Short mmCIF file of C-alpha atoms and ligand atoms in Angstrom, two decimals:
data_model
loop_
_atom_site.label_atom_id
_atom_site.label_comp_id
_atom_site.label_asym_id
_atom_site.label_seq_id
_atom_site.Cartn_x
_atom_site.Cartn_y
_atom_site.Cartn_z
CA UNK A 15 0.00 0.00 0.00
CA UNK A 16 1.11 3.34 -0.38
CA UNK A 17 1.26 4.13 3.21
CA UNK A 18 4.12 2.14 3.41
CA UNK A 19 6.22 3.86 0.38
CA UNK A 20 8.04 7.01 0.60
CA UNK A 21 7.23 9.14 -2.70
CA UNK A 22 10.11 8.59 -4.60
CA UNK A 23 9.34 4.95 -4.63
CA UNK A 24 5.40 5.45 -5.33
CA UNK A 25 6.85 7.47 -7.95
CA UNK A 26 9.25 5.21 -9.83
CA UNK A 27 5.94 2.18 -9.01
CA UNK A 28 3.87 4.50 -10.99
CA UNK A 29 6.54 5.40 -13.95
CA UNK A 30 6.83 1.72 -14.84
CA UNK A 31 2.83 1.46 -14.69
CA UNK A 32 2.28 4.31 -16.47
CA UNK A 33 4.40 3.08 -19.50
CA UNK A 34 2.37 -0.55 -19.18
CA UNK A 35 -0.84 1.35 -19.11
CA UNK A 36 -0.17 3.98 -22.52
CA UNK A 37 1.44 0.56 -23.75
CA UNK A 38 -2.07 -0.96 -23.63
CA UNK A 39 -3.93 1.61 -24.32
CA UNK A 40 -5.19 3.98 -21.49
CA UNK A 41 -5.20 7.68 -21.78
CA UNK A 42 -6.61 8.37 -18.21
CA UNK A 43 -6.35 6.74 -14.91
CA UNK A 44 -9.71 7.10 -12.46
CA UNK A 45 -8.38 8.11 -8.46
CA UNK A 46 -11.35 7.22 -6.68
CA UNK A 47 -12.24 7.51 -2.60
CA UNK A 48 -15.61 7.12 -1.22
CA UNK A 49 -17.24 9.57 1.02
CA UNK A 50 -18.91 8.95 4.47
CA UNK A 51 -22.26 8.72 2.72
CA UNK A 52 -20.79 5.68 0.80
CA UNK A 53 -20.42 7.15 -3.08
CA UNK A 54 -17.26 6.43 -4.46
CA UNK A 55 -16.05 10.13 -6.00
CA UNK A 56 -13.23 10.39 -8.60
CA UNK A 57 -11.05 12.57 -9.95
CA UNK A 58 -8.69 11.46 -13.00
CA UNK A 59 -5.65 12.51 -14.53
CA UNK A 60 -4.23 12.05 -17.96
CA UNK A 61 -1.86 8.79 -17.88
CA UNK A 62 1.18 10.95 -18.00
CA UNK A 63 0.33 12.61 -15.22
CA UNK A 64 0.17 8.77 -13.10
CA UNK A 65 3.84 9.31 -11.72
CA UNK A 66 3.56 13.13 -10.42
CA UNK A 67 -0.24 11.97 -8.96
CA UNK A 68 1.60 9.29 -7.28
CA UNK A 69 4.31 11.20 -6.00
CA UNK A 70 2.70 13.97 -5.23
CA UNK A 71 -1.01 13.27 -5.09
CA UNK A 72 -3.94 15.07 -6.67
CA UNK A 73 -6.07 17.80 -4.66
CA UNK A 74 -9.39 16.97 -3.37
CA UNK A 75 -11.55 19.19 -0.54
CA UNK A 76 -11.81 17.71 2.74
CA UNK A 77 -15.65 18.84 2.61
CA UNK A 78 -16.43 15.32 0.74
CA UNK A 79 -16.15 14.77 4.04
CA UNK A 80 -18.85 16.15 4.82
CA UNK A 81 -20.80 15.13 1.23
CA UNK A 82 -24.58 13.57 1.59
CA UNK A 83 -26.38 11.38 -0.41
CA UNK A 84 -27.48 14.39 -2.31
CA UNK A 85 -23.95 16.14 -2.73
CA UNK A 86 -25.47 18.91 -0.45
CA UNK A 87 -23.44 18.74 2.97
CA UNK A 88 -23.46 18.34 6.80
CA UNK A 89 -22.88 21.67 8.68
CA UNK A 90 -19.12 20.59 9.69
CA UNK A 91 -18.77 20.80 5.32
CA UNK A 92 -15.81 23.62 5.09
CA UNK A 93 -14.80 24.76 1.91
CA UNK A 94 -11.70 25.84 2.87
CA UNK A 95 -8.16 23.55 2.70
CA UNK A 96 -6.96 20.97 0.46
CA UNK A 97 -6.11 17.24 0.44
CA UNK A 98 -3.75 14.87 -1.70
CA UNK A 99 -5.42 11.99 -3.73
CA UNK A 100 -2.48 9.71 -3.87
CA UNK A 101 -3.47 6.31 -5.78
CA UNK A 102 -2.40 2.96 -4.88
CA UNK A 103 -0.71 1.64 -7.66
CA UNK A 104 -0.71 -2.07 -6.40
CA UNK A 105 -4.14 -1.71 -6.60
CA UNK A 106 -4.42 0.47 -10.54
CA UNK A 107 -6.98 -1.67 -13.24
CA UNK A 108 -7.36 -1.15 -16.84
CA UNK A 109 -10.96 -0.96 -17.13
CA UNK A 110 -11.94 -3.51 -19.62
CA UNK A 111 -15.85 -2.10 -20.07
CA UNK A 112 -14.42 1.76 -19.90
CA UNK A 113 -11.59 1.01 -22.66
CA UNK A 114 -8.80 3.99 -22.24
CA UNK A 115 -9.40 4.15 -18.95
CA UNK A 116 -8.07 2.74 -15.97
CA UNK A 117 -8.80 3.09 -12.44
CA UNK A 118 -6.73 3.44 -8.81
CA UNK A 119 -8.69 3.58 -5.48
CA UNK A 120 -6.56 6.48 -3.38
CA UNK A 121 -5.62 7.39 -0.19
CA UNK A 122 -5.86 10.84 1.43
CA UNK A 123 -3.05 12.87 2.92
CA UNK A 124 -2.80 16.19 4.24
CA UNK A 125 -0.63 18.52 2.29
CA UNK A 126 2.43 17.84 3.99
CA UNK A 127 2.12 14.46 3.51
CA UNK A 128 0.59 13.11 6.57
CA UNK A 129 -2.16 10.45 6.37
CA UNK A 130 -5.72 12.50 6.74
CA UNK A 131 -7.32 10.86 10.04
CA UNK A 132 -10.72 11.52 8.21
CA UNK A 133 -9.39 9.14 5.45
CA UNK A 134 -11.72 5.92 5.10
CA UNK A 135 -9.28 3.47 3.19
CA UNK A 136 -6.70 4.40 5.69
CA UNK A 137 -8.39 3.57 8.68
CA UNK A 138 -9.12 0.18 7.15
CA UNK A 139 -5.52 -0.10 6.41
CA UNK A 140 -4.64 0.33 9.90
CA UNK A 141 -6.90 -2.61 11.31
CA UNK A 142 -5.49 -4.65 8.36
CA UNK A 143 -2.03 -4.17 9.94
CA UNK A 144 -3.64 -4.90 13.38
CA UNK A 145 -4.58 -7.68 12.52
CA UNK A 146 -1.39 -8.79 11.16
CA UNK A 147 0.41 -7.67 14.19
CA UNK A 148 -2.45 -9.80 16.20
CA UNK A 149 -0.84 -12.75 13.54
CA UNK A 150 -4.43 -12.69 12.21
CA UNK A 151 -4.68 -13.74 8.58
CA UNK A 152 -8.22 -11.88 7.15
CA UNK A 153 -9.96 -12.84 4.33
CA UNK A 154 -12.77 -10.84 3.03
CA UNK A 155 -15.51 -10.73 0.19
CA UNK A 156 -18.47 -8.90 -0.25
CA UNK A 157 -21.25 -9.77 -2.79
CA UNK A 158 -22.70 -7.25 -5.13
CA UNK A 159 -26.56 -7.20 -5.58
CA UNK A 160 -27.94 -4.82 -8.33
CA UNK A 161 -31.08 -4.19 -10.01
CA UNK A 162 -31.20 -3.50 -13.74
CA UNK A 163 -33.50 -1.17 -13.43
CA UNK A 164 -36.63 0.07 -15.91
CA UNK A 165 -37.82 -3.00 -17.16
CA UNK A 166 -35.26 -5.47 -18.34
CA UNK A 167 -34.11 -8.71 -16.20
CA UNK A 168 -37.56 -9.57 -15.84
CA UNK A 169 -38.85 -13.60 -15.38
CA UNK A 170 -39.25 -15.43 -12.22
CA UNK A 171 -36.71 -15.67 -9.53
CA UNK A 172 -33.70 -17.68 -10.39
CA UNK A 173 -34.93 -18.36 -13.23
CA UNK A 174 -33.10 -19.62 -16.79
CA UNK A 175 -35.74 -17.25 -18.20
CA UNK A 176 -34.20 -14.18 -16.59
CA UNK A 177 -30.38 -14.86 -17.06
CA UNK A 178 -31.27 -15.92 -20.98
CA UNK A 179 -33.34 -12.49 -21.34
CA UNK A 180 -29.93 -11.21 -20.46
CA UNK A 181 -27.60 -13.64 -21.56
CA UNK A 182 -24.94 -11.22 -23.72
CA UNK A 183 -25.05 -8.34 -20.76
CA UNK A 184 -24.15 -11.25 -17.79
CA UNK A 185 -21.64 -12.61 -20.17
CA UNK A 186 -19.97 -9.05 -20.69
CA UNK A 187 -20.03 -8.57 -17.18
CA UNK A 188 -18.16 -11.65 -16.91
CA UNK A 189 -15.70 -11.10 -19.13
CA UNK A 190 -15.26 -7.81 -17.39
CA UNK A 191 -14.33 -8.85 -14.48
CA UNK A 192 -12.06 -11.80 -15.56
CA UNK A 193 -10.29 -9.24 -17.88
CA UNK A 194 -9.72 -7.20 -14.83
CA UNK A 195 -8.22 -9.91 -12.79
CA UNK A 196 -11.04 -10.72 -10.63
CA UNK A 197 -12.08 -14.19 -9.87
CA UNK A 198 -15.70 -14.31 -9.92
CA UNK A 199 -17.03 -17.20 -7.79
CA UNK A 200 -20.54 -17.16 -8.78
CA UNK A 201 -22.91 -15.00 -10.82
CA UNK A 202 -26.83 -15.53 -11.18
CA UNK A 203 -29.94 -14.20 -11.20
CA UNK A 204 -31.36 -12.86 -7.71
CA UNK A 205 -35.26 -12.81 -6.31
CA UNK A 206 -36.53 -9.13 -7.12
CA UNK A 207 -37.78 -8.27 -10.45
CA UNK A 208 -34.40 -7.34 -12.98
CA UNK A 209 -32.17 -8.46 -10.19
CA UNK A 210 -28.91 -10.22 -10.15
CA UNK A 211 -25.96 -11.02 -8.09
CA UNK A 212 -21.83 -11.98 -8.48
CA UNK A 213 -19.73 -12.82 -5.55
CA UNK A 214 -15.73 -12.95 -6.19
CA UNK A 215 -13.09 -14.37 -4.67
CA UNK A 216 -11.96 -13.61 -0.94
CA UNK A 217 -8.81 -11.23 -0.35
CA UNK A 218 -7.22 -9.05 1.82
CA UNK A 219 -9.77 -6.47 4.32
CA UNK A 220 -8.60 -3.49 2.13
CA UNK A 221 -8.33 -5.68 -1.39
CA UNK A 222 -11.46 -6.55 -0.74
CA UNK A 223 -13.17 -3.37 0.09
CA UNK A 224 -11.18 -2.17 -3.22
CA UNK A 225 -12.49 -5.33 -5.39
CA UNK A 226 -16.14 -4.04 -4.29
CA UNK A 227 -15.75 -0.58 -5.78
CA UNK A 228 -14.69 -2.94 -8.63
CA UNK A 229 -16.95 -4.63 -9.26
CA UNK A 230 -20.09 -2.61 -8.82
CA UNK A 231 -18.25 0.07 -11.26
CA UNK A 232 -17.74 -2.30 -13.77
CA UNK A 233 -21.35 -3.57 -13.83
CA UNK A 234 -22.52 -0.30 -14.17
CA UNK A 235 -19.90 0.51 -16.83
CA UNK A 236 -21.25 -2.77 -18.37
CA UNK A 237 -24.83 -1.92 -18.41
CA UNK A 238 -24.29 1.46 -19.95
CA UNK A 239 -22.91 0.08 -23.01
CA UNK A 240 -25.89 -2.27 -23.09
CA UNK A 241 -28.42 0.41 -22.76
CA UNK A 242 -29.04 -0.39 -19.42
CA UNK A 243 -28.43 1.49 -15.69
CA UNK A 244 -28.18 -0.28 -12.90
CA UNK A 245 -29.06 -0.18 -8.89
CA UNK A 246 -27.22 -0.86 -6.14
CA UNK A 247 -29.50 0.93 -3.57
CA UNK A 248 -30.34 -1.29 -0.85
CA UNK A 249 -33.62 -0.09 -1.33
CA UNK A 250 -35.12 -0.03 -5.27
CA UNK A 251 -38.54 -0.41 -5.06
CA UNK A 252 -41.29 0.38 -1.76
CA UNK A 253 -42.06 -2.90 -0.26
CA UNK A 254 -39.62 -4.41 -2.55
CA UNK A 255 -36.87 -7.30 -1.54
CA UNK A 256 -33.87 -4.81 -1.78
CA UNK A 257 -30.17 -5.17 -2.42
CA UNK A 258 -27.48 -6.42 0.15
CA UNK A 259 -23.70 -6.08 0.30
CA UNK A 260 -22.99 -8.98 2.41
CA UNK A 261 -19.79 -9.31 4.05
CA UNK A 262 -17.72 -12.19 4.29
CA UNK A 263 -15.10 -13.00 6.67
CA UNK A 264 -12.64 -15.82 7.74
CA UNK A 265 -9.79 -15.41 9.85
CA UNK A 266 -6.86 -17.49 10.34
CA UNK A 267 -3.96 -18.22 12.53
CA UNK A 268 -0.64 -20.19 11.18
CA UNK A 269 -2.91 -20.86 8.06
CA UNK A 270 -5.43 -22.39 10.43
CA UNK A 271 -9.10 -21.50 9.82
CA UNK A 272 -10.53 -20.16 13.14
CA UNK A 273 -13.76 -20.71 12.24
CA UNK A 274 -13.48 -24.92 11.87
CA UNK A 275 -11.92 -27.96 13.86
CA UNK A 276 -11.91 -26.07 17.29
CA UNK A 277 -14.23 -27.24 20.34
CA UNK A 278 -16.71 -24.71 19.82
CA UNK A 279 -20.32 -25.04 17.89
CA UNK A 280 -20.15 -26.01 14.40
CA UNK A 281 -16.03 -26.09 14.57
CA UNK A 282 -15.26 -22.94 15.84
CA UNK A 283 -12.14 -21.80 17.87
CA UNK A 284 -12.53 -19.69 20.66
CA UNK A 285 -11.12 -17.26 19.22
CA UNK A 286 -13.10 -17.25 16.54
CA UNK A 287 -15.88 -17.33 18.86
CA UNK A 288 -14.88 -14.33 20.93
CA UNK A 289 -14.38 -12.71 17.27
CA UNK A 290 -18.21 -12.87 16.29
CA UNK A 291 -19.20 -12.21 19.98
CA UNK A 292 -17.60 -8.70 19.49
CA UNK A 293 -19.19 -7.83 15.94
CA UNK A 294 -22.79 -9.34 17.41
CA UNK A 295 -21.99 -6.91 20.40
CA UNK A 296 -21.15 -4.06 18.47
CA UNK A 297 -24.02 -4.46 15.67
CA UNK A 298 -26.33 -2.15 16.50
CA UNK A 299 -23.24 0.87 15.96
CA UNK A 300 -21.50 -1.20 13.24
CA UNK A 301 -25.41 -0.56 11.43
CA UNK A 302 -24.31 3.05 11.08
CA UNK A 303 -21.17 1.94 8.97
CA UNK A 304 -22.56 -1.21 7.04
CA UNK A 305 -25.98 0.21 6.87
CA UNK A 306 -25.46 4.42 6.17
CA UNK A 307 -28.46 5.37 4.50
CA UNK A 308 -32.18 6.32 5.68
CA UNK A 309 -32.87 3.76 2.49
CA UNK A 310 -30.89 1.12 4.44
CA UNK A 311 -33.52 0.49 6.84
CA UNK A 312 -36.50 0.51 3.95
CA UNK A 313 -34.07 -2.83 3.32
CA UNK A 314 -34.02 -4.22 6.66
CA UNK A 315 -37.00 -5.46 7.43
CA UNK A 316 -38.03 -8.89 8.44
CA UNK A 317 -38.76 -11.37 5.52
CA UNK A 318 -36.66 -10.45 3.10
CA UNK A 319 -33.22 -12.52 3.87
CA UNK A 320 -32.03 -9.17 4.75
CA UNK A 321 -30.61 -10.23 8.22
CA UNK A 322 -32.69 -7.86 10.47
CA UNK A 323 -32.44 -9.57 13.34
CA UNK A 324 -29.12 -8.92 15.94
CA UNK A 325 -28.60 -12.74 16.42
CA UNK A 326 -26.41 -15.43 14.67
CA UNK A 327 -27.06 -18.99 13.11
CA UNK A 328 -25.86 -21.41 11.02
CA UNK A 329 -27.12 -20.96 7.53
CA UNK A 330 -29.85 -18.71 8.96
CA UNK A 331 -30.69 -16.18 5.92
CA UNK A 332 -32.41 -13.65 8.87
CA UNK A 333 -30.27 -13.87 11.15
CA UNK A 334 -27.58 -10.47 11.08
CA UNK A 335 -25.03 -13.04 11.14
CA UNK A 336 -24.96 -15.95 9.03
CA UNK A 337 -22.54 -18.73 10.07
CA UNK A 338 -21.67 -21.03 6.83
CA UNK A 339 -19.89 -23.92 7.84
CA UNK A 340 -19.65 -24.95 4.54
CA UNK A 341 -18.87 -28.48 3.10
CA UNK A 342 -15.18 -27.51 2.72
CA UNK A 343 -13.89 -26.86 6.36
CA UNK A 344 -11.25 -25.15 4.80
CA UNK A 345 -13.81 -22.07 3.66
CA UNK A 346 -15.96 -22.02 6.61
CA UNK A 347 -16.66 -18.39 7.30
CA UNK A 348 -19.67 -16.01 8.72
CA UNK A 349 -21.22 -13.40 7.32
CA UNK A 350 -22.54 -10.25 8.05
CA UNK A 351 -26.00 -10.30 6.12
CA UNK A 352 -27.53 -6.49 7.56
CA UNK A 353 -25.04 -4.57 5.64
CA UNK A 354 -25.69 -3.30 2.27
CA UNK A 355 -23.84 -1.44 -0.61
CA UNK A 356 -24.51 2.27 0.44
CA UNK A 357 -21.76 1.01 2.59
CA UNK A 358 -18.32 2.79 2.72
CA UNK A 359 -16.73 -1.07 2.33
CA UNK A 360 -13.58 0.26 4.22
CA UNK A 361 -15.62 2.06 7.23
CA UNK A 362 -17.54 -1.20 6.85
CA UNK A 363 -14.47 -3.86 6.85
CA UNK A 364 -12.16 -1.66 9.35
CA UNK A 365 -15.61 -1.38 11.66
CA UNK A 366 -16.27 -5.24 11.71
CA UNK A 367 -12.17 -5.97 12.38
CA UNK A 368 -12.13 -3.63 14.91
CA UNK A 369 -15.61 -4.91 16.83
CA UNK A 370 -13.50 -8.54 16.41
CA UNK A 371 -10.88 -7.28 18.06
CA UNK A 372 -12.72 -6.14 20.59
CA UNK A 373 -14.64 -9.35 21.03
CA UNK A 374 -11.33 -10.92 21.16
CA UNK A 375 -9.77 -8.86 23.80
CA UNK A 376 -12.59 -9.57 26.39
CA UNK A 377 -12.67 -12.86 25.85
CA UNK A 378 -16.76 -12.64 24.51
CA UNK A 379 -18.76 -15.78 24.25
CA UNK A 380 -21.80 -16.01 21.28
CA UNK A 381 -25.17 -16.20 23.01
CA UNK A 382 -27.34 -19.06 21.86
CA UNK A 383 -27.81 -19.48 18.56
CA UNK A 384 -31.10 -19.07 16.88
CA UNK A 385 -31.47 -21.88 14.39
CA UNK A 386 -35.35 -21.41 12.97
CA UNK A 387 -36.97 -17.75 11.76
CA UNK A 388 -36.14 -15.08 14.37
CA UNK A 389 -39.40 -13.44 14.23
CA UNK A 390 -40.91 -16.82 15.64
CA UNK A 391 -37.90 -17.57 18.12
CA UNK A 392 -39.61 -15.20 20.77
CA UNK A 393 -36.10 -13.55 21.99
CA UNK A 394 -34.29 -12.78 18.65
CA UNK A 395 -33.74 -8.75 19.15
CA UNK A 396 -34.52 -6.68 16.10
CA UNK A 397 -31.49 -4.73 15.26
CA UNK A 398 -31.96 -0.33 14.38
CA UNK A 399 -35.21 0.16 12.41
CA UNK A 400 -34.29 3.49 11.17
CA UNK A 401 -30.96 5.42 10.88
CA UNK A 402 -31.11 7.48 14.00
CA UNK A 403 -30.96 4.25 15.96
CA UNK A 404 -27.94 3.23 14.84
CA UNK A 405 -26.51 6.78 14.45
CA UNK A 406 -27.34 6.78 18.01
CA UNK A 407 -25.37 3.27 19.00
CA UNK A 408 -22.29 4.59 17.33
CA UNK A 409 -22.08 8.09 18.62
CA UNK A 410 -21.91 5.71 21.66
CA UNK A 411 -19.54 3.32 20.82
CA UNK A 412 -16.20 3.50 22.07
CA UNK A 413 -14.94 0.97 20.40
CA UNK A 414 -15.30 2.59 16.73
CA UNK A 415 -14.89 5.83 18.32
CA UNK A 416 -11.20 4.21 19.57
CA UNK A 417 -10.71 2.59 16.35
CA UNK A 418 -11.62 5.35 13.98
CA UNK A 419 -10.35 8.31 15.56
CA UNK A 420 -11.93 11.59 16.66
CA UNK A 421 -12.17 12.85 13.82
CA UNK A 422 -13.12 9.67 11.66
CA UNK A 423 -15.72 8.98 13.94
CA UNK A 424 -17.18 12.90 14.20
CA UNK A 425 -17.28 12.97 10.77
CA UNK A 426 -19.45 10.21 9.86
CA UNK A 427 -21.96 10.87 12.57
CA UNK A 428 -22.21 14.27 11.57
CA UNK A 429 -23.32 12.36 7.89
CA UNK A 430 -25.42 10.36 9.26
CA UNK A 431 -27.39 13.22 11.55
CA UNK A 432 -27.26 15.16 8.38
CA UNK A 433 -28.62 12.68 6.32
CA UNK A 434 -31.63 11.78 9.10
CA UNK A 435 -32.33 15.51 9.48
CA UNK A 436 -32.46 15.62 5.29
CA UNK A 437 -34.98 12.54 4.37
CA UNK A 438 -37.21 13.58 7.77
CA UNK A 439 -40.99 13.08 6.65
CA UNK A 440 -40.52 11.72 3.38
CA UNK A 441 -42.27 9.04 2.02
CA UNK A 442 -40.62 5.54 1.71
CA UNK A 443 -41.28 6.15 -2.23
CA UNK A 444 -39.42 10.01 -2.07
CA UNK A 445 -36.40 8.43 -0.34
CA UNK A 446 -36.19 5.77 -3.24
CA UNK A 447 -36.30 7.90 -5.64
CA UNK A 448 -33.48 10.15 -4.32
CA UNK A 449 -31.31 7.54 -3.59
CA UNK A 450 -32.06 4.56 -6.29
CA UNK A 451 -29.23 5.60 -9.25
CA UNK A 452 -26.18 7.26 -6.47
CA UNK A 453 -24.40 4.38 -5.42
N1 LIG B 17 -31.37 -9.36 -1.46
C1 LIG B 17 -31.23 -9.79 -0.09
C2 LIG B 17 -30.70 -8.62 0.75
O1 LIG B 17 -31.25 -7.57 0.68
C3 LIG B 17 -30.31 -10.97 0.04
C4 LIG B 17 -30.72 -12.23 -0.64
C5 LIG B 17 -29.70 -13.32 -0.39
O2 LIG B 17 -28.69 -13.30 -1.09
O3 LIG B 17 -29.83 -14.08 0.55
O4 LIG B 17 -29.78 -8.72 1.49
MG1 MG B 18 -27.95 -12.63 -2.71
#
């Protein structure tokens, strides 16, 4: 990561991809962050231009920190001082459905080169490295649901009928991706009208937060050249099964899953145990991170394998988290079901590692699992139903308030509060249709 590099060396990285890059093609390179209200926002410079962005880094406002849903912005919103962009090269893509164009997902640094504590990807960063200096091995995926919106995708659920209405577009997408380096796992139609899913391979907390942005761009950029737009809103249509951005997670010690062949339930370790125990714990906060937007919550709602329920169980589509067991020991991992893809995925990923941590420190134990529906289980607790809620569990968390910083954690709560104040009153319909096409 660039973090890690002085300038000089993210400069002579960036020289050598620069050269690959006009080589094959590209005339601009994409430097992308995403805000607190979960958009990804870009900037781009001309190829030749890669090794002074990369050296130097590219100027951005710090009010995107402040940025809602609808580009208006919280009161803390200044627009006053300046920011580097400075993209990761380890991390720059040609864009195979953008041709020319290739894409790098940034950091943020104050002018004199510091790392800016308000910087997402950063703090995600830094619980990667805690988690190597824990001697934690994390491996992360999250799935991308979207809705082609507007009338195409349509047949039944599942159904042949739906992936053959759309059989050139999927394909494309596929291609995409695999042209991009991405393994895709699995790709097929979902249950709402026009709606589809692809998960990809697991990776690093940060390389996977980075493959997300990915991957939804690249559908989109797909879509577009098909004559279609697509949604990623968790919520597309009233009443409507919405889309998820589900997060998966394994950890590992000395290569050793944590999350099989220990003497806890269904295999797993006690630390891997204690690990869940402290995202379950911390849920309700984590919600403000995984779950950002007043649209979040027209998601989460019971029936609708959404996860709204603060509870875990194996293979239990309601429950918050999902424990998968798997039939290969080896990929045995949980997953965190309530979040969606208005997410910031590294506020998201660095949230749930440092909740883990947490967990981990105190020793925490999973309460008992609820293995049928929640709603009929009698005890299951319903996690936030609206943003406040959850806005209100992490303005009192200490734990994300510790692992985020001051002024990390200020500035998303002052997002969310914004964004509360902003959709107050309006109509589960009004709030879709600000917030279907912005993620
Ligand atoms: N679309 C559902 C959601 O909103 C998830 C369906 C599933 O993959 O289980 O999370
Ligand atoms: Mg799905």
């Amino acid at each position: 990561m660039s973090t890690l590099q002085t300038r000089a060396e993210r400069a002579a990285q960036a020289l050598s991809a620069a050269d690959r890059l006009s080589a094959a093609g590209v005339d601009g390179v994409v430097l992308g962050w995403v805000d607190n209200a979960g958009l990804h926002r870009v900037k781009a410079v001309p190829v030749g231009q890669l090794p002074h962005a990369a050296e130097w880094g590219v100027g951005a406002a710090p009010c995107f920190d402040a940025f809602l849903v609808d580009d208006s912005m919280a009161p803390t919103g200044s627009p006053v001082g300046d920011l580097r962009l400075v993209p990761d090269i380890a991390a720059l893509t040609a864009l195979s459905a953008q041709p020319g164009w290739a894409w790098a997902p940034a950091d943020r640094y104050a002018q004199d080169g510091e790392p800016h504590p308000g910087c997402q990807r950063l703090f995600a960063g830094r619980m990667a490295a805690e988690a190597g200096r824990r001697g934690l091995e994390i491996r992360a995926g999250i799935e991308t649901e979207w809705v082609v919106v507007d009338g195409a995708g349509a047949g039944p659920a599942y159904g042949m009928r739906r992936l053959i209405g759309l059989s050139d577009y999927l394909r494309d997408v596929l291609r995409a991706l695999r042209d991009q380096g991405l393994t895709v796992l699995q790709i097929h139609p979902e249950y709402a009208v026009g709606q589809f899913e692809v998960s990809t391979a697991p990776a690093g907390p940060v390389e996977a937060a980075d493959t997300a942005l990915l991957v939804r761009h690249t559908v989109q950029a797909v879509s577009v050249r098909h004559g279609l737009d697509a949604s990623f809103a968790p919520a597309v249509t009233a009443g409507g099964v919405g889309n998820g951005g589900h997060l998966h997670l394994s950890l590992r010690r000395a290569g050793r899953n944590l999350g099989s062949g220990g003497p806890g339930r269904y295999g797993l370790t006690a630390e891997g145990e204690a690990f869940l125990a402290g995202v379950l714990a911390e849920l309700p906060a984590l919600l403000a991170l995984g779950a950002p937007s007043v649209a979040s919550y027209l998601r989460l709602v019971p029936g609708r394998w959404a996860g709204p329920y603060r509870c875990w169980g194996r293979e239990n589509r309601e429950a918050a988290l999902r424990l998968i067991p798997g039939s290969v020991p080896e990929q045995a991992n949980a997953e965190v079901k309530c979040f969606d893809a208005a997410a910031n995925p590294y506020l998201a990923v660095g949230g749930v590692l440092a909740a883990g941590f947490d967990g981990i420190d105190r020793g925490l134990r999973l309460p008992p699992e609820v293995s049928g529906d929640p709603a009929d289980s009698g005890y299951a607790e319903r996690l936030p139903a609206d943003l406040a809620e959850a806005t209100a569990a992490f303005k009192g968390s200490d734990v994300l308030r510790t692992a985020l910083g001051e002024e990390l954690h200020s500035a998303v709560l002052a997002v969310r509060e914004a964004e509360t104040g902003l959709f107050a009153g309006w109509t589960a319909e009004d709030v879709i249709a600000a917030t279907r096409m912005r993620w």
